[in-house]
Short mmCIF file of C-alpha atoms in Angstrom, two decimals:
data_model
loop_
_atom_site.label_atom_id
_atom_site.label_comp_id
_atom_site.label_asym_id
_atom_site.label_seq_id
_atom_site.Cartn_x
_atom_site.Cartn_y
_atom_site.Cartn_z
CA ASP Y 1 5.19 -92.88 -70.61
CA THR Y 2 6.25 -91.18 -67.38
CA GLY Y 3 9.10 -89.10 -68.87
CA VAL Y 4 9.22 -85.38 -69.58
CA SER Y 5 6.95 -84.40 -72.45
CA GLN Y 6 6.94 -81.28 -74.60
CA ASP Y 7 4.43 -79.87 -77.04
CA PRO Y 8 4.60 -79.09 -79.88
CA ARG Y 9 7.61 -80.99 -81.18
CA HIS Y 10 8.02 -78.62 -84.11
CA LYS Y 11 6.85 -75.06 -84.68
CA ILE Y 12 7.32 -72.91 -87.76
CA THR Y 13 6.29 -69.29 -87.38
CA LYS Y 14 6.75 -66.00 -89.13
CA ARG Y 15 8.86 -63.25 -87.68
CA GLY Y 16 6.85 -61.07 -85.35
CA GLN Y 17 4.39 -63.76 -84.27
CA ASN Y 18 4.01 -65.01 -80.69
CA VAL Y 19 4.58 -68.68 -79.83
CA THR Y 20 3.97 -70.73 -76.69
CA PHE Y 21 5.52 -74.06 -75.74
CA ARG Y 22 4.41 -76.46 -73.05
CA CYS Y 23 6.41 -78.82 -70.83
CA ASP Y 24 5.03 -81.55 -68.58
CA PRO Y 25 7.70 -82.74 -66.13
CA ILE Y 26 8.01 -86.09 -64.41
CA SER Y 27 5.14 -86.00 -61.95
CA GLU Y 28 7.01 -86.16 -58.65
CA HIS Y 29 9.73 -83.68 -59.70
CA ASN Y 30 9.56 -80.28 -58.01
CA ARG Y 31 12.18 -78.52 -60.13
CA LEU Y 32 11.71 -77.64 -63.80
CA TYR Y 33 14.29 -76.10 -66.18
CA TRP Y 34 14.23 -74.56 -69.63
CA TYR Y 35 17.29 -74.64 -71.92
CA ARG Y 36 17.90 -73.52 -75.47
CA GLN Y 37 20.15 -75.25 -77.99
CA THR Y 38 21.33 -73.79 -81.28
CA LEU Y 39 22.96 -75.78 -84.06
CA GLY Y 40 26.37 -77.17 -83.16
CA GLN Y 41 26.24 -75.95 -79.56
CA GLY Y 42 25.46 -77.49 -76.20
CA PRO Y 43 22.22 -76.51 -74.46
CA GLU Y 44 22.23 -73.21 -72.57
CA PHE Y 45 20.26 -72.52 -69.40
CA LEU Y 46 17.32 -70.12 -69.68
CA THR Y 47 15.34 -70.33 -66.44
CA TYR Y 48 14.15 -72.67 -63.70
CA PHE Y 49 11.31 -73.16 -61.26
CA GLN Y 50 11.14 -74.73 -57.84
CA ASN Y 51 7.50 -75.73 -57.56
CA GLU Y 52 5.68 -72.64 -58.90
CA ALA Y 53 8.41 -70.10 -58.05
CA GLN Y 54 10.67 -68.89 -60.84
CA LEU Y 55 14.03 -68.63 -59.10
CA GLU Y 56 16.39 -67.50 -61.84
CA LYS Y 57 16.38 -66.15 -65.36
CA SER Y 58 19.42 -66.16 -67.60
CA ARG Y 59 20.58 -63.01 -69.32
CA LEU Y 60 19.78 -64.93 -72.53
CA LEU Y 61 16.12 -64.53 -71.65
CA SER Y 62 15.16 -61.19 -73.11
CA ASP Y 63 12.01 -59.28 -72.17
CA ARG Y 64 10.25 -60.99 -75.07
CA PHE Y 65 10.48 -64.31 -73.23
CA SER Y 66 8.25 -65.28 -70.32
CA ALA Y 67 7.84 -68.55 -68.50
CA GLU Y 68 5.25 -69.73 -66.02
CA ARG Y 69 4.57 -72.75 -63.88
CA PRO Y 70 1.21 -71.79 -62.38
CA LYS Y 71 0.42 -74.77 -60.19
CA GLY Y 72 3.87 -76.23 -59.83
CA SER Y 73 3.14 -78.86 -62.43
CA PHE Y 74 3.39 -78.09 -66.17
CA SER Y 75 5.21 -75.03 -67.48
CA THR Y 76 4.81 -72.75 -70.49
CA LEU Y 77 7.45 -70.71 -72.30
CA GLU Y 78 6.16 -67.85 -74.44
CA ILE Y 79 8.17 -65.87 -76.97
CA GLN Y 80 6.62 -62.62 -78.13
CA ARG Y 81 7.46 -60.90 -81.42
CA THR Y 82 9.68 -63.74 -82.57
CA GLU Y 83 12.93 -62.97 -84.37
CA GLN Y 84 15.00 -65.20 -86.67
CA GLY Y 85 17.61 -65.46 -83.94
CA ASP Y 86 15.06 -67.26 -81.77
CA SER Y 87 15.25 -70.29 -84.06
CA ALA Y 88 16.56 -73.09 -81.87
CA MET Y 89 15.64 -76.25 -80.00
CA TYR Y 90 13.91 -75.46 -76.71
CA LEU Y 91 14.50 -78.17 -74.12
CA CYS Y 92 12.73 -78.75 -70.85
CA ALA Y 93 14.13 -80.81 -67.99
CA SER Y 94 12.96 -81.78 -64.53
CA SER Y 95 14.53 -83.11 -61.35
CA LEU Y 96 13.97 -83.65 -57.68
CA ALA Y 97 15.48 -81.00 -55.43
CA TRP Y 98 15.79 -80.42 -51.71
CA GLN Y 99 16.92 -77.01 -50.49
CA ARG Y 100 20.29 -76.42 -52.16
CA SER Y 101 20.65 -79.98 -53.40
CA SER Y 102 19.48 -81.05 -56.80
CA TYR Y 103 19.57 -84.42 -58.43
CA GLU Y 104 19.68 -85.98 -61.86
CA GLN Y 105 17.95 -83.97 -64.57
CA TYR Y 106 15.81 -85.67 -67.20
CA PHE Y 107 15.14 -83.97 -70.50
CA GLY Y 108 12.13 -83.90 -72.76
CA PRO Y 109 12.30 -84.40 -76.54
CA GLY Y 110 12.43 -80.65 -77.19
CA THR Y 111 10.47 -78.19 -79.32
CA ARG Y 112 12.24 -77.18 -82.52
CA LEU Y 113 11.34 -73.59 -83.42
CA THR Y 114 11.94 -72.18 -86.89
CA VAL Y 115 11.28 -68.47 -87.44
CA THR Y 116 10.95 -67.51 -91.10
CA GLY R 1 30.74 -68.89 -64.53
CA ILE R 2 32.16 -72.39 -64.76
CA GLN R 3 33.81 -73.46 -68.02
CA VAL R 4 33.37 -76.95 -69.46
CA GLU R 5 35.66 -78.28 -72.18
CA GLN R 6 35.17 -81.57 -73.97
CA SER R 7 37.67 -83.43 -76.09
CA PRO R 8 38.03 -84.54 -78.74
CA PRO R 9 35.45 -82.46 -80.66
CA ASP R 10 35.09 -85.21 -83.27
CA LEU R 11 35.83 -88.92 -83.17
CA ILE R 12 35.53 -91.47 -85.95
CA LEU R 13 35.73 -95.17 -85.13
CA GLN R 14 35.29 -98.55 -86.72
CA GLU R 15 32.70 -100.77 -85.13
CA GLY R 16 34.23 -102.75 -82.28
CA ALA R 17 36.79 -100.12 -81.31
CA ASN R 18 37.08 -98.58 -77.84
CA SER R 19 37.13 -94.87 -77.08
CA THR R 20 37.58 -92.37 -74.27
CA LEU R 21 35.85 -88.99 -74.13
CA ARG R 22 37.11 -86.34 -71.73
CA CYS R 23 35.40 -83.49 -69.88
CA ASN R 24 37.42 -80.83 -68.03
CA PHE R 25 35.75 -78.24 -65.82
CA SER R 26 37.13 -75.10 -64.26
CA ASP R 27 35.60 -75.15 -60.76
CA SER R 28 34.18 -77.44 -58.10
CA VAL R 29 30.94 -79.17 -59.01
CA ASN R 30 27.95 -80.63 -57.16
CA ASN R 31 26.66 -82.58 -60.10
CA LEU R 32 28.02 -83.98 -63.34
CA GLN R 33 26.00 -85.75 -65.98
CA TRP R 34 26.86 -87.41 -69.30
CA PHE R 35 24.27 -87.40 -72.08
CA HIS R 36 23.96 -88.90 -75.55
CA GLN R 37 21.97 -86.77 -77.97
CA ASN R 38 20.28 -88.82 -80.66
CA PRO R 39 19.66 -87.60 -84.23
CA TRP R 40 16.21 -86.33 -83.23
CA GLY R 41 17.67 -84.11 -80.52
CA GLN R 42 16.63 -86.13 -77.47
CA LEU R 43 19.14 -86.05 -74.63
CA ILE R 44 19.51 -89.53 -73.21
CA ASN R 45 20.87 -89.83 -69.67
CA LEU R 46 24.01 -91.96 -69.52
CA PHE R 47 25.48 -91.24 -66.09
CA TYR R 48 24.86 -89.04 -63.06
CA ILE R 49 28.39 -89.06 -61.63
CA PRO R 50 29.58 -86.16 -59.46
CA SER R 51 32.43 -88.41 -58.27
CA GLY R 52 33.66 -91.98 -58.51
CA THR R 53 33.18 -94.64 -61.15
CA LYS R 54 30.05 -96.21 -62.62
CA GLN R 55 29.46 -98.80 -65.29
CA ASN R 56 26.44 -99.57 -67.44
CA GLY R 57 26.99 -102.31 -69.99
CA ARG R 58 29.60 -101.23 -72.53
CA LEU R 59 29.76 -97.74 -71.06
CA SER R 60 31.56 -96.59 -67.97
CA ALA R 61 32.42 -93.22 -66.49
CA THR R 62 34.87 -91.87 -63.95
CA THR R 63 34.85 -88.44 -62.32
CA VAL R 64 37.88 -87.20 -60.38
CA ALA R 65 36.33 -84.15 -58.77
CA THR R 66 39.52 -83.01 -57.03
CA GLU R 67 41.29 -82.83 -60.41
CA ARG R 68 38.25 -81.42 -62.20
CA TYR R 69 37.75 -83.91 -64.96
CA SER R 70 35.52 -86.78 -66.01
CA LEU R 71 36.02 -89.56 -68.54
CA LEU R 72 33.45 -91.54 -70.51
CA TYR R 73 34.59 -94.91 -71.83
CA ILE R 74 32.82 -96.68 -74.68
CA SER R 75 33.94 -100.23 -75.35
CA SER R 76 33.18 -102.39 -78.40
CA SER R 77 31.49 -99.47 -80.12
CA GLN R 78 28.43 -100.04 -82.28
CA THR R 79 26.92 -97.91 -85.06
CA THR R 80 24.06 -97.05 -82.72
CA ASP R 81 26.56 -95.29 -80.44
CA SER R 82 26.91 -92.57 -83.08
CA GLY R 83 25.72 -89.13 -82.05
CA VAL R 84 26.79 -86.26 -79.86
CA TYR R 85 27.99 -86.83 -76.29
CA PHE R 86 27.62 -84.01 -73.81
CA CYS R 87 29.09 -83.47 -70.39
CA ALA R 88 27.16 -81.08 -68.14
CA VAL R 89 28.03 -79.79 -64.69
CA GLU R 90 26.40 -77.89 -61.82
CA GLN R 91 28.82 -75.48 -60.22
CA ASP R 92 29.33 -75.86 -56.47
CA GLY R 93 28.69 -72.85 -54.29
CA GLY R 94 26.84 -70.92 -56.95
CA THR R 95 23.44 -69.33 -56.57
CA SER R 96 21.89 -71.36 -59.36
CA TYR R 97 20.96 -74.60 -57.74
CA GLY R 98 20.70 -77.33 -60.32
CA LYS R 99 21.56 -75.19 -63.34
CA LEU R 100 23.64 -77.30 -65.73
CA THR R 101 26.44 -75.85 -67.83
CA PHE R 102 27.14 -77.96 -70.91
CA GLY R 103 30.31 -78.54 -72.86
CA GLN R 104 30.41 -78.20 -76.64
CA GLY R 105 30.04 -81.94 -77.10
CA THR R 106 31.96 -84.71 -78.84
CA ILE R 107 30.57 -85.89 -82.18
CA LEU R 108 31.07 -89.65 -82.41
CA THR R 109 30.71 -91.49 -85.71
CA VAL R 110 30.97 -95.28 -85.72
CA HIS R 111 31.36 -96.92 -89.13
CA PRO R 112 30.33 -100.55 -89.75
#
């Protein structure tokens, strides 16, 4: 399967614990995005990378959230000191991009986080 | 930021019926995509259509960028078409290259 993959698919954690999610984009894609989706809403942008550079972070991304893409391939999203409000589906997407132009985004299956 | 409105919010059909979903956006866009979200949460790409018309089987889409709207047509609907349909746009001229802003979605239910 050459699509976007995410791991784990489901995560249940207790409030206050740290969690880390992984995303493997489509191999030739240089741009990688993270989105968050809560129940009944459309996905909302969190952050994106062009190769290994993190170019923007949404105001939704509090200081407890950090994302990396160390070698321009896979990416990790870490949430520290989780809160119940962090419960959501975390979606990763990737695309080709050239300078200001970006192309079709493809999404992974998501990681569903439940904070108890 | 750009606003994206989808209508109707809910749509219930009998199998075999046709339907039209609408997406209005408040500013110029570089990119517009339609997605179908399945019951497991996976977003399935339907169309990448910043302008013009495309068709794929029973589905077709039209984007009129100058009038800031897009339409998704589903013909001869099947129960497997059920799910949530999202429109997502990338604002033109912004600083966030590639960032998609999603609408609230249209929940489609097709009864046998």
